[in-house]
Amino acid sequence: FLTPVQIPSKTKLSTRGGDDDFGDVSLWRIEKVDKVFGDNADDDDVVPSYPNPLSQKARIPSSWFVDEDDAVAAKVNVDVHQTCIIDEEAAAPAFMLAGPRMEIAFDPEVSRAAIVTCGGLCPGLNTVVREVVMCLRRQYGVENVYGVPEGYRGFQSPEDWRPLDETVVANFHNLGGSVLGSSRGGYDTKAIVDSLAAQNINMLFVIGGDGTLRGAAKIAEEVKKRGLQISVAVIPKTIDNDIPLVDRTFGFETAVEAARDAINVANVEAEGFPLGLGVVKVMGRNSGFIAMHAALGSRVVDLCLVPEVDFYLDGPGGIVDHLAARLLENNKAVVVVAEGAGQDLIAAEQEEEGEQVTDLSGNVMLEDIGRWLADKLKTRLGDKLQNQTKHGDSVSIKYIDPSYMVRGVPPNTADNVYCTHLAHNAVHGAFAGLTSFVVGSVNTRECFVPTRVLVNKRNVIDTEHQSLWEYVVFDTGQPCFQTESDDVDRRKDITISASGGVVLELE
Ligand SMILES: Nc1ncnc2c1ncn2[C@@H]1O[C@H](COP(=O)(O)OP(=O)(O)O)[C@@H](O)[C@H]1O
Ligand SMILES: O=P(O)(O)OC[C@H]1O[C@](O)(COP(=O)(O)O)[C@@H](O)[C@@H]1O
Ligand SMILES: [Mg+2]
């Protein structure tokens, strides 16, 4: 006998929690666009408006346009028994749904757009550039679109800006790296805004990660302070997938696939020799998403180490015992380690506390955990397993570091498609007159998230609730290294992204 179980049918659902987790979720809109960006505007409009050329030229149906009130709830897990009465005062956090608007704020004929890629490389960067250009030119008819070379520092040499059109970008989606070039460091708010103003730019499309986002937030502040009418849109990029709230960042899936290939090779090597141990290090400074997803995807991993989980080598419950058992059982084992994992263990070994070395953007340069781990395991497991096999074999360790191999490749199909959505929605958002926003998929719906909501937060693997990490622990059989924590929110009160991440507030 089966009993149907359903949520109370007449319950009106509201998401829980108010907006306290995200702060002010309102977006900035450019209030008045003057003649620099079009003289056909109706002066009485608070937000000047022009008909969207999509409705005129392409004659797309009105149902393709998004209404001002369409929103995406930030939290979709609810407790139906506690939320059936909507409290008018407690507005649920929600973000504006992305997509084209019937009326737009800038005159496309006189609009001028700039595109820049910043930070580490990532599969899909060129697709985003391509699609921003395509949408601006084909759908809105913007003539003047420029590629700013080599990241933020490129604003200081406008003579090097590259005019971009359909022909130039046609094959970009098949290329890895960044055709425009990228860089770390070289950021200067004043110089960037001076340059945007001097070049009469009214739309800036910034493609980058967490550092880039912080820079873009400052640019938008400065633009606002100076009373300029420039929309600043961010398309979040990083193979690390460490941007909070959004379901995933573009390029991440491609990187995971490439990492999985490396893991499979490590497994082949491990299987090829008695007591074979493959150690694979993948990127992921503060978040271990690549390691987690690639480990899960491959199903051959015995131990997955990520920055979010502290671990130890020796003693009961340590990784040496776990791997020794696996080697004796299967004659092979595979370890995947994210570059940011175990940094505390390496630091603890160093005699003096050295000064932290940073890159030009201020990111801490990490110690090579992969090499360190492979060396430690060689001696530890060698001692432990001595004389335990028929031929007295020693552990055969192969260390594989595919770091740059996973991000220098062209995007896979799923990422190419995702890049297309993001790029087009960034253009639609800019034409809506919005500024200081990040375009991203939240709970599978693309929306405009205010940049300030995302700065100083990070997406990290959720190890405190049932999420993808649980599967890693069970699939690998590795020690959990977690202890019971009393003050963990129940799952319905938090936002868990599709990739198994949770928002971490930074200090
Ligand atoms: N706090 C910040 N304020 C302004 N600019 C920043 C900040 N952090 C990083 N940037 C700039 O953003 C760009 C990219 O940052 P980086 O950390 O290298 O990559 P990513 O954006 O991929 O995280 C660099 O040019 C860097 O100087
Ligand atoms: O050698 P580089 O270019 O500094 O890049 C290394 C870093 O770039 C990343 O791939 C991604 O970093 P960002 O997306 O934040 O730029 C990290 O995983 C890695 O630590
Ligand atoms: Mg970064």
Coordinates of C-alpha atoms and ligand atoms in Angstrom, one line a residue:
F1 CA 0.0 0.0 0.0
L2 CA 1.3 3.4 -0.9
T3 CA 0.3 6.5 0.8
P4 CA 0.4 9.7 -1.2
V5 CA 2.3 12.4 0.6
Q6 CA 2.0 16.0 -0.6
I7 CA 2.5 19.5 0.6
P8 CA -0.6 21.2 1.8
S9 CA -2.4 22.0 -1.5
K10 CA -3.6 25.5 -0.7
T11 CA -0.4 26.6 0.9
K12 CA 1.1 29.8 -0.4
L13 CA 4.8 29.5 -0.2
S14 CA 7.2 32.2 0.6
T15 CA 10.9 31.7 0.9
R16 CA 12.3 31.8 4.4
G17 CA 14.7 34.0 6.1
G18 CA 14.1 37.6 4.8
D19 CA 17.0 39.2 3.1
D20 CA 19.5 39.4 6.0
D21 CA 21.9 36.8 4.4
F22 CA 22.4 38.9 1.3
G23 CA 21.9 42.4 2.6
D24 CA 20.4 44.9 0.3
V25 CA 19.5 43.0 -2.9
S26 CA 18.3 46.0 -4.9
L27 CA 20.0 46.9 -8.2
W28 CA 21.2 50.3 -9.4
R29 CA 19.7 51.6 -12.5
I30 CA 21.0 54.6 -14.4
E31 CA 18.3 57.1 -13.8
K32 CA 18.7 59.5 -16.6
V33 CA 20.5 58.9 -19.8
D34 CA 21.3 62.2 -21.5
K35 CA 21.9 63.2 -25.0
V36 CA 25.4 61.7 -25.2
F37 CA 23.7 58.4 -25.4
G38 CA 20.8 59.3 -27.5
D39 CA 18.6 62.2 -28.3
N40 CA 15.4 60.4 -29.0
A41 CA 14.6 59.8 -25.4
D42 CA 11.4 61.0 -23.9
D43 CA 12.4 63.6 -21.4
D44 CA 9.6 62.9 -19.1
D45 CA 10.7 59.3 -18.5
V46 CA 12.5 58.6 -15.2
V47 CA 14.3 55.9 -17.0
P48 CA 14.5 57.1 -20.6
S49 CA 13.3 54.5 -23.0
Y50 CA 13.7 53.4 -26.5
P51 CA 11.9 50.5 -28.1
N52 CA 14.0 47.4 -28.1
P53 CA 15.2 46.8 -31.7
L54 CA 14.5 43.1 -31.1
S55 CA 10.8 43.9 -31.0
Q56 CA 11.0 45.9 -34.2
K57 CA 13.7 44.5 -36.5
A58 CA 13.5 40.8 -35.4
R59 CA 9.8 41.1 -34.6
I60 CA 10.2 38.6 -31.8
P61 CA 7.0 37.8 -29.8
S62 CA 6.3 39.9 -26.7
S63 CA 6.4 36.8 -24.6
W64 CA 10.2 36.7 -25.2
F65 CA 10.6 39.8 -23.1
V66 CA 11.0 40.0 -19.4
D67 CA 8.8 42.0 -17.1
E68 CA 10.3 44.4 -14.5
D69 CA 8.7 42.4 -11.7
D70 CA 10.0 39.0 -12.7
A71 CA 12.3 37.7 -10.1
V72 CA 14.3 34.7 -9.1
A73 CA 14.0 33.5 -5.5
A74 CA 17.4 33.2 -3.8
K75 CA 16.2 30.4 -1.5
V76 CA 14.1 27.7 -2.8
N77 CA 14.1 25.2 0.0
V78 CA 11.2 26.0 2.3
D79 CA 9.5 24.6 5.3
V80 CA 5.8 24.5 4.1
H81 CA 4.5 24.4 7.7
Q82 CA 6.3 27.5 8.8
T83 CA 5.9 29.5 5.6
C84 CA 2.2 29.1 4.7
I85 CA 1.4 32.6 6.0
I86 CA 3.2 35.2 4.1
D87 CA 4.6 37.9 6.3
E88 CA 4.4 41.1 4.2
E89 CA 7.2 42.6 6.2
A90 CA 9.7 39.9 5.6
A91 CA 10.4 40.1 1.9
A92 CA 12.2 37.0 0.6
P93 CA 15.5 37.7 -1.1
A94 CA 15.1 37.6 -4.9
F95 CA 17.0 38.8 -7.9
M96 CA 15.8 40.4 -11.1
L97 CA 15.2 37.9 -13.8
A98 CA 17.6 38.3 -16.7
G99 CA 16.5 38.7 -20.3
P100 CA 15.6 41.4 -22.9
R101 CA 13.3 44.3 -21.9
M102 CA 10.7 45.8 -24.3
E103 CA 12.0 49.2 -23.5
I104 CA 15.7 50.0 -23.3
A105 CA 17.6 52.8 -21.7
F106 CA 20.3 53.5 -24.3
D107 CA 20.1 54.4 -27.9
P108 CA 22.0 51.6 -29.7
E109 CA 22.9 53.8 -32.5
V110 CA 25.2 56.0 -30.4
S111 CA 26.2 53.4 -27.8
R112 CA 29.8 52.4 -27.4
A113 CA 30.8 49.2 -25.6
A114 CA 34.1 47.9 -24.2
I115 CA 34.9 44.3 -23.2
V116 CA 37.7 43.1 -21.0
T117 CA 38.9 39.8 -19.7
C118 CA 40.8 39.7 -16.4
G119 CA 42.5 37.2 -14.0
G120 CA 43.4 33.5 -14.7
L121 CA 42.5 31.9 -18.0
C122 CA 39.3 29.9 -18.3
P123 CA 37.6 27.9 -21.1
G124 CA 34.8 30.0 -22.6
L125 CA 36.4 33.5 -22.2
N126 CA 36.4 33.9 -26.0
T127 CA 32.9 32.6 -26.4
V128 CA 31.6 35.2 -23.9
V129 CA 33.5 37.9 -25.9
R130 CA 32.1 36.6 -29.1
E131 CA 28.5 36.5 -27.9
V132 CA 28.6 39.9 -26.3
V133 CA 29.8 41.3 -29.6
M134 CA 27.2 39.3 -31.5
C135 CA 24.3 40.4 -29.3
L136 CA 25.4 44.0 -29.3
R137 CA 25.9 44.2 -33.0
R138 CA 23.3 41.8 -34.4
Q139 CA 20.5 42.1 -32.0
Y140 CA 20.8 45.8 -30.9
G141 CA 22.7 47.3 -33.8
V142 CA 25.6 48.7 -31.8
E143 CA 28.4 49.7 -34.2
N144 CA 31.2 50.5 -31.8
V145 CA 32.4 47.6 -29.8
Y146 CA 36.0 47.4 -28.5
G147 CA 38.1 44.7 -26.9
V148 CA 40.4 46.0 -24.2
P149 CA 43.7 44.1 -24.3
E150 CA 45.4 42.4 -21.3
G151 CA 42.9 43.0 -18.5
Y152 CA 42.4 46.0 -16.4
R153 CA 45.7 47.6 -17.3
G154 CA 44.6 47.7 -21.0
F155 CA 42.3 50.7 -20.2
Q156 CA 45.4 52.9 -20.0
S157 CA 46.3 52.4 -23.6
P158 CA 43.1 53.0 -25.6
E159 CA 45.1 53.2 -28.8
D160 CA 45.5 49.4 -28.5
W161 CA 41.8 48.7 -28.1
R162 CA 40.6 46.4 -30.8
P163 CA 37.4 47.0 -32.7
L164 CA 35.3 43.9 -32.7
D165 CA 32.7 42.8 -35.2
E166 CA 31.0 39.6 -36.3
T167 CA 33.9 38.7 -38.6
V168 CA 36.6 39.2 -36.1
V169 CA 34.9 37.1 -33.4
A170 CA 33.4 34.4 -35.7
N171 CA 35.7 31.6 -34.6
F172 CA 36.3 32.7 -31.0
H173 CA 34.2 29.9 -29.5
N174 CA 36.6 27.3 -30.8
L175 CA 39.6 28.9 -29.1
G176 CA 41.1 28.3 -25.6
G177 CA 42.8 31.1 -23.6
S178 CA 41.8 34.7 -24.1
V179 CA 42.2 36.3 -27.5
L180 CA 42.0 39.7 -25.9
G181 CA 44.7 38.7 -23.4
S182 CA 44.4 38.9 -19.6
S183 CA 46.5 39.9 -16.6
R184 CA 46.8 40.0 -12.9
G185 CA 47.4 43.3 -11.1
G186 CA 47.5 46.6 -12.9
Y187 CA 44.2 47.9 -11.5
D188 CA 43.6 51.6 -11.1
T189 CA 40.0 52.8 -10.6
K190 CA 40.6 56.4 -11.5
A191 CA 42.6 55.6 -14.6
I192 CA 40.0 53.1 -15.8
V193 CA 37.1 55.5 -15.3
D194 CA 39.0 58.4 -16.9
S195 CA 39.6 56.2 -19.9
L196 CA 36.0 55.0 -20.1
A197 CA 34.8 58.7 -20.0
A198 CA 37.4 59.8 -22.5
Q199 CA 36.4 57.1 -25.0
N200 CA 32.7 57.8 -24.4
I201 CA 32.0 54.3 -23.4
N202 CA 28.5 53.7 -22.0
M203 CA 28.6 49.9 -21.5
L204 CA 31.4 48.0 -19.9
F205 CA 31.5 44.2 -20.0
V206 CA 33.9 42.8 -17.5
I207 CA 34.7 39.1 -17.6
G208 CA 36.6 37.8 -14.6
G209 CA 36.7 36.1 -11.2
D210 CA 36.4 37.2 -7.6
G211 CA 39.3 39.8 -7.9
T212 CA 37.8 41.2 -11.1
L213 CA 34.5 41.5 -9.4
R214 CA 35.9 43.6 -6.6
G215 CA 37.5 45.8 -9.1
A216 CA 34.3 46.1 -11.1
A217 CA 32.4 47.1 -8.0
K218 CA 34.8 50.0 -7.4
I219 CA 34.6 51.1 -11.1
A220 CA 30.8 51.2 -10.8
E221 CA 31.1 53.2 -7.5
E222 CA 33.4 55.7 -9.1
V223 CA 31.1 56.0 -12.2
K224 CA 28.2 56.7 -9.9
K225 CA 30.2 59.2 -7.9
R226 CA 31.1 61.1 -11.1
G227 CA 27.5 61.0 -12.3
L228 CA 28.5 59.2 -15.5
Q229 CA 26.1 57.0 -17.4
I230 CA 28.1 53.9 -17.9
S231 CA 26.6 50.5 -17.2
V232 CA 29.1 48.1 -15.6
A233 CA 28.2 44.4 -16.2
V234 CA 30.2 41.4 -14.9
I235 CA 30.2 38.0 -16.4
P236 CA 31.7 35.8 -13.7
K237 CA 34.6 33.5 -14.8
T238 CA 36.7 31.0 -13.0
I239 CA 37.5 27.3 -13.3
D240 CA 37.6 27.3 -9.5
N241 CA 33.8 27.9 -9.3
D242 CA 34.3 30.0 -6.3
I243 CA 31.8 32.8 -7.1
P244 CA 29.1 32.6 -4.5
L245 CA 25.4 32.1 -5.2
V246 CA 25.5 31.2 -8.9
D247 CA 24.9 27.6 -9.9
R248 CA 28.2 27.4 -11.6
T249 CA 30.7 29.5 -13.4
F250 CA 31.4 29.0 -17.1
G251 CA 34.5 26.9 -17.9
F252 CA 34.1 24.9 -14.8
E253 CA 32.6 21.9 -16.5
T254 CA 35.2 21.9 -19.2
A255 CA 37.9 22.0 -16.5
V256 CA 36.3 19.1 -14.6
E257 CA 36.3 17.0 -17.8
A258 CA 39.9 17.7 -18.4
A259 CA 40.8 16.9 -14.8
R260 CA 38.8 13.6 -15.1
D261 CA 41.0 12.6 -18.0
A262 CA 44.1 13.1 -15.9
I263 CA 42.6 11.1 -13.1
N264 CA 41.8 8.3 -15.5
V265 CA 45.4 8.3 -16.7
A266 CA 46.6 8.2 -13.0
N267 CA 44.3 5.2 -12.5
V268 CA 45.8 3.4 -15.6
E269 CA 49.3 4.0 -14.2
A270 CA 48.3 2.9 -10.8
E271 CA 46.8 -0.3 -12.2
G272 CA 49.9 -1.0 -14.3
F273 CA 52.3 -1.6 -11.4
P274 CA 52.1 -3.5 -8.1
L275 CA 51.0 -1.2 -5.3
G276 CA 50.5 1.6 -7.8
L277 CA 49.5 5.0 -6.3
G278 CA 48.5 7.8 -8.6
V279 CA 48.5 11.3 -7.1
V280 CA 46.8 14.1 -9.2
K281 CA 46.9 17.8 -8.2
V282 CA 44.2 20.0 -9.7
M283 CA 43.6 23.8 -9.4
G284 CA 41.4 25.2 -6.7
R285 CA 42.9 27.8 -4.3
N286 CA 40.2 28.1 -1.8
S287 CA 37.4 25.9 -3.1
G288 CA 37.8 22.2 -4.1
F289 CA 35.0 22.0 -6.7
I290 CA 37.2 20.7 -9.6
A291 CA 38.7 18.0 -7.3
M292 CA 35.3 17.0 -6.0
H293 CA 33.5 16.9 -9.3
A294 CA 36.3 15.2 -11.2
A295 CA 36.7 12.6 -8.4
L296 CA 33.0 11.9 -8.5
G297 CA 32.9 11.7 -12.3
S298 CA 35.7 9.3 -12.5
R299 CA 34.6 6.9 -9.7
V300 CA 38.2 5.6 -9.4
V301 CA 39.3 7.9 -6.6
D302 CA 40.2 6.6 -3.2
L303 CA 40.9 9.9 -1.6
C304 CA 39.9 13.4 -2.5
L305 CA 41.4 16.3 -0.6
V306 CA 40.0 19.8 -0.7
P307 CA 40.8 23.1 1.0
E308 CA 37.5 23.0 2.8
V309 CA 38.4 19.9 4.8
D310 CA 41.4 19.7 7.2
F311 CA 43.1 16.3 7.1
Y312 CA 46.0 14.5 8.7
L313 CA 48.5 11.9 7.6
D314 CA 49.3 9.6 10.5
G315 CA 47.4 7.6 13.1
P316 CA 43.9 6.2 13.3
G317 CA 41.6 7.9 10.8
G318 CA 44.5 9.4 8.9
I319 CA 45.1 9.2 5.2
V320 CA 48.1 6.9 5.4
D321 CA 46.1 4.1 7.0
H322 CA 43.3 4.6 4.6
L323 CA 45.6 4.4 1.5
A324 CA 47.5 1.5 2.9
A325 CA 44.3 -0.5 3.3
R326 CA 43.2 0.4 -0.2
L327 CA 46.6 -0.6 -1.7
L328 CA 46.5 -4.0 0.1
E329 CA 42.9 -4.6 -1.0
N330 CA 43.1 -3.4 -4.6
N331 CA 46.9 -3.3 -5.3
K332 CA 46.4 0.3 -6.4
A333 CA 44.9 3.6 -5.2
V334 CA 44.3 7.1 -6.6
V335 CA 44.5 10.4 -4.8
V336 CA 43.1 13.7 -6.0
V337 CA 44.2 16.8 -4.2
A338 CA 43.1 20.4 -4.8
E339 CA 46.0 22.9 -4.7
G340 CA 44.7 24.8 -1.7
A341 CA 44.3 21.7 0.5
G342 CA 46.7 20.8 3.3
Q343 CA 48.5 24.2 3.2
D344 CA 48.4 24.2 7.0
L345 CA 50.4 20.9 7.2
I346 CA 53.2 22.3 5.0
A347 CA 53.3 25.5 7.0
A348 CA 53.5 23.6 10.2
E349 CA 56.7 21.9 8.9
Q350 CA 58.4 25.1 8.0
E351 CA 60.8 26.2 10.7
E352 CA 60.2 29.9 10.4
E353 CA 56.9 31.6 9.6
G354 CA 57.8 33.2 6.2
E355 CA 56.1 36.2 4.8
Q356 CA 53.2 35.2 2.5
V357 CA 54.1 35.6 -1.2
T358 CA 51.4 37.0 -3.3
D359 CA 50.9 37.4 -7.1
L360 CA 50.3 40.8 -8.7
S361 CA 46.6 40.7 -7.8
G362 CA 47.3 39.9 -4.2
N363 CA 46.4 36.2 -4.3
V364 CA 48.5 34.1 -2.0
M365 CA 51.0 31.9 -3.8
L366 CA 50.5 28.4 -2.6
E367 CA 52.9 25.6 -1.7
D368 CA 52.9 22.6 -4.0
I369 CA 50.7 20.2 -2.0
G370 CA 50.8 17.6 -4.7
R371 CA 54.5 17.1 -4.7
W372 CA 54.7 17.4 -0.9
L373 CA 52.0 14.7 -0.5
A374 CA 53.5 12.4 -3.0
D375 CA 56.8 12.5 -1.2
K376 CA 55.2 12.0 2.2
L377 CA 53.2 9.1 1.0
K378 CA 56.2 7.4 -0.6
T379 CA 58.0 7.1 2.6
R380 CA 55.0 6.5 4.9
L381 CA 53.4 3.9 2.7
G382 CA 56.8 2.4 1.8
D383 CA 57.5 1.7 5.5
K384 CA 54.0 0.5 6.2
L385 CA 53.7 -1.9 3.4
Q386 CA 57.2 -3.3 3.4
N387 CA 57.2 -7.0 3.1
Q388 CA 53.4 -7.2 2.8
T389 CA 53.4 -8.4 -0.8
K390 CA 54.5 -11.6 -2.3
H391 CA 57.4 -10.1 -4.2
G392 CA 58.2 -7.5 -1.5
D393 CA 57.2 -4.7 -3.8
S394 CA 57.5 -1.0 -2.8
V395 CA 54.8 1.5 -3.5
S396 CA 55.0 2.8 -7.1
I397 CA 54.0 6.5 -7.0
K398 CA 53.1 8.5 -10.1
Y399 CA 52.5 12.2 -9.5
I400 CA 50.5 14.0 -12.2
D401 CA 50.0 17.8 -12.2
P402 CA 47.5 18.7 -15.0
S403 CA 46.9 22.2 -13.6
Y404 CA 47.2 24.3 -16.8
M405 CA 46.0 21.5 -19.0
V406 CA 42.5 21.8 -17.5
R407 CA 42.1 25.5 -18.2
G408 CA 43.9 26.1 -21.5
V409 CA 41.4 24.1 -23.5
P410 CA 38.5 25.4 -25.6
P411 CA 35.1 25.2 -23.8
N412 CA 33.0 22.1 -24.1
T413 CA 29.5 22.3 -25.6
A414 CA 27.7 22.8 -22.3
D415 CA 30.0 25.7 -21.4
N416 CA 29.7 27.2 -24.8
V417 CA 25.9 27.3 -24.5
Y418 CA 26.2 28.7 -20.9
C419 CA 28.6 31.4 -22.1
T420 CA 26.1 32.4 -24.8
H421 CA 23.2 32.8 -22.2
L422 CA 25.4 34.8 -19.9
A423 CA 26.8 37.1 -22.5
H424 CA 23.4 37.9 -24.1
N425 CA 21.9 38.5 -20.7
A426 CA 24.7 40.8 -19.8
V427 CA 23.9 42.9 -22.9
H428 CA 20.2 42.8 -22.1
G429 CA 20.9 44.0 -18.5
A430 CA 23.1 46.8 -19.7
F431 CA 20.5 47.9 -22.2
A432 CA 17.9 47.8 -19.4
G433 CA 20.1 50.6 -17.9
L434 CA 21.2 48.5 -15.0
T435 CA 24.7 48.8 -13.6
S436 CA 27.0 47.1 -11.1
F437 CA 25.4 43.7 -11.7
V438 CA 26.7 40.2 -12.2
V439 CA 24.8 37.9 -14.5
G440 CA 24.5 34.4 -13.4
S441 CA 22.2 31.4 -13.0
V442 CA 20.7 31.1 -9.5
N443 CA 18.6 28.1 -8.8
T444 CA 18.7 27.4 -12.6
R445 CA 17.3 30.8 -13.6
E446 CA 19.5 33.5 -15.0
C447 CA 19.3 36.7 -13.2
F448 CA 21.0 40.0 -12.4
V449 CA 22.7 39.9 -9.0
P450 CA 24.0 43.2 -7.5
T451 CA 27.8 43.1 -7.5
R452 CA 28.0 44.2 -3.9
V453 CA 26.0 41.1 -2.8
L454 CA 28.8 38.9 -4.1
V455 CA 32.0 40.7 -3.1
N456 CA 33.6 39.5 0.1
K457 CA 31.8 36.1 -0.2
R458 CA 33.0 32.9 -1.6
N459 CA 31.4 29.7 -2.9
V460 CA 32.9 26.7 -1.0
I461 CA 32.0 23.1 -0.9
D462 CA 29.2 22.5 1.6
T463 CA 30.6 19.9 3.9
E464 CA 28.1 20.6 6.7
H465 CA 24.9 19.5 5.0
Q466 CA 23.9 16.6 2.8
S467 CA 25.3 17.7 -0.5
L468 CA 27.7 16.4 -3.2
W469 CA 30.5 16.1 -0.6
E470 CA 28.5 13.3 1.0
Y471 CA 28.8 11.2 -2.2
V472 CA 32.6 11.8 -2.3
V473 CA 33.0 10.5 1.3
F474 CA 30.9 7.4 0.5
D475 CA 32.3 6.8 -2.9
T476 CA 35.9 7.0 -1.9
G477 CA 35.3 5.5 1.6
Q478 CA 37.8 8.0 2.9
P479 CA 37.8 9.3 6.5
C480 CA 35.2 12.0 7.0
F481 CA 37.5 14.3 9.1
Q482 CA 34.3 16.2 10.2
T483 CA 33.0 16.4 13.7
E484 CA 29.5 17.1 14.8
S485 CA 28.8 20.9 14.9
D486 CA 25.9 22.2 17.1
D487 CA 25.3 25.5 15.4
V488 CA 24.8 24.4 11.8
D489 CA 21.6 25.7 10.2
R490 CA 19.2 23.2 8.8
R491 CA 19.5 22.8 5.1
K492 CA 16.3 24.7 4.2
D493 CA 17.7 27.9 5.7
I494 CA 20.7 28.1 3.4
T495 CA 21.3 28.4 -0.3
I496 CA 23.2 25.5 -1.8
S497 CA 24.3 25.9 -5.4
A498 CA 23.8 23.2 -8.0
S499 CA 27.5 22.3 -7.8
G500 CA 27.3 21.6 -4.1
G501 CA 28.5 24.9 -2.8
V502 CA 27.4 27.2 0.0
V503 CA 28.1 30.9 0.5
L504 CA 30.9 31.7 2.8
E505 CA 31.2 35.2 4.3
L506 CA 34.8 36.5 4.1
E507 CA 36.2 38.7 6.8
Ligands
LIG1 N1 40.2 44.2 -4.2 C1 40.5 44.6 -5.5 N2 40.2 45.8 -5.9 C2 40.4 46.2 -7.2 N3 40.9 45.3 -8.1 C3 41.2 44.1 -7.8 C4 41.0 43.6 -6.5 N4 41.4 42.3 -6.4 C5 41.8 42.0 -7.6 N5 41.7 43.1 -8.5 C6 42.1 43.1 -9.9 O1 41.3 42.2 -10.6 C7 42.0 41.6 -11.7 C8 41.8 40.1 -11.6 O2 42.1 39.6 -10.3 P1 42.6 38.2 -10.0 O3 42.5 37.9 -8.6 O4 44.0 38.1 -10.6 O5 41.7 37.2 -10.9 P2 40.2 36.8 -10.8 O6 39.4 38.0 -11.1 O7 40.1 35.8 -11.8 O8 40.0 36.3 -9.4 C9 43.5 42.0 -11.5 O9 43.8 43.0 -12.4 C10 43.5 42.6 -10.1 O10 44.4 43.7 -9.9
LIG2 O1 49.3 30.7 -12.6 P1 48.2 31.6 -12.5 O2 47.8 32.3 -13.8 O3 48.4 32.7 -11.4 O4 46.9 30.9 -12.1 C1 46.7 30.0 -11.1 C2 45.4 30.1 -10.4 O5 44.3 30.4 -11.4 C3 43.2 29.7 -11.1 O6 43.0 28.7 -12.0 C4 41.9 30.5 -11.1 O7 42.1 31.7 -10.5 P2 41.2 32.9 -10.9 O8 40.0 32.4 -11.6 O9 40.7 33.5 -9.5 O10 42.0 33.8 -11.7 C5 43.5 29.0 -9.7 O11 42.9 27.8 -9.5 C6 45.0 28.9 -9.7 O12 45.5 29.0 -8.4
MG3 MG 40.3 34.7 -8.2

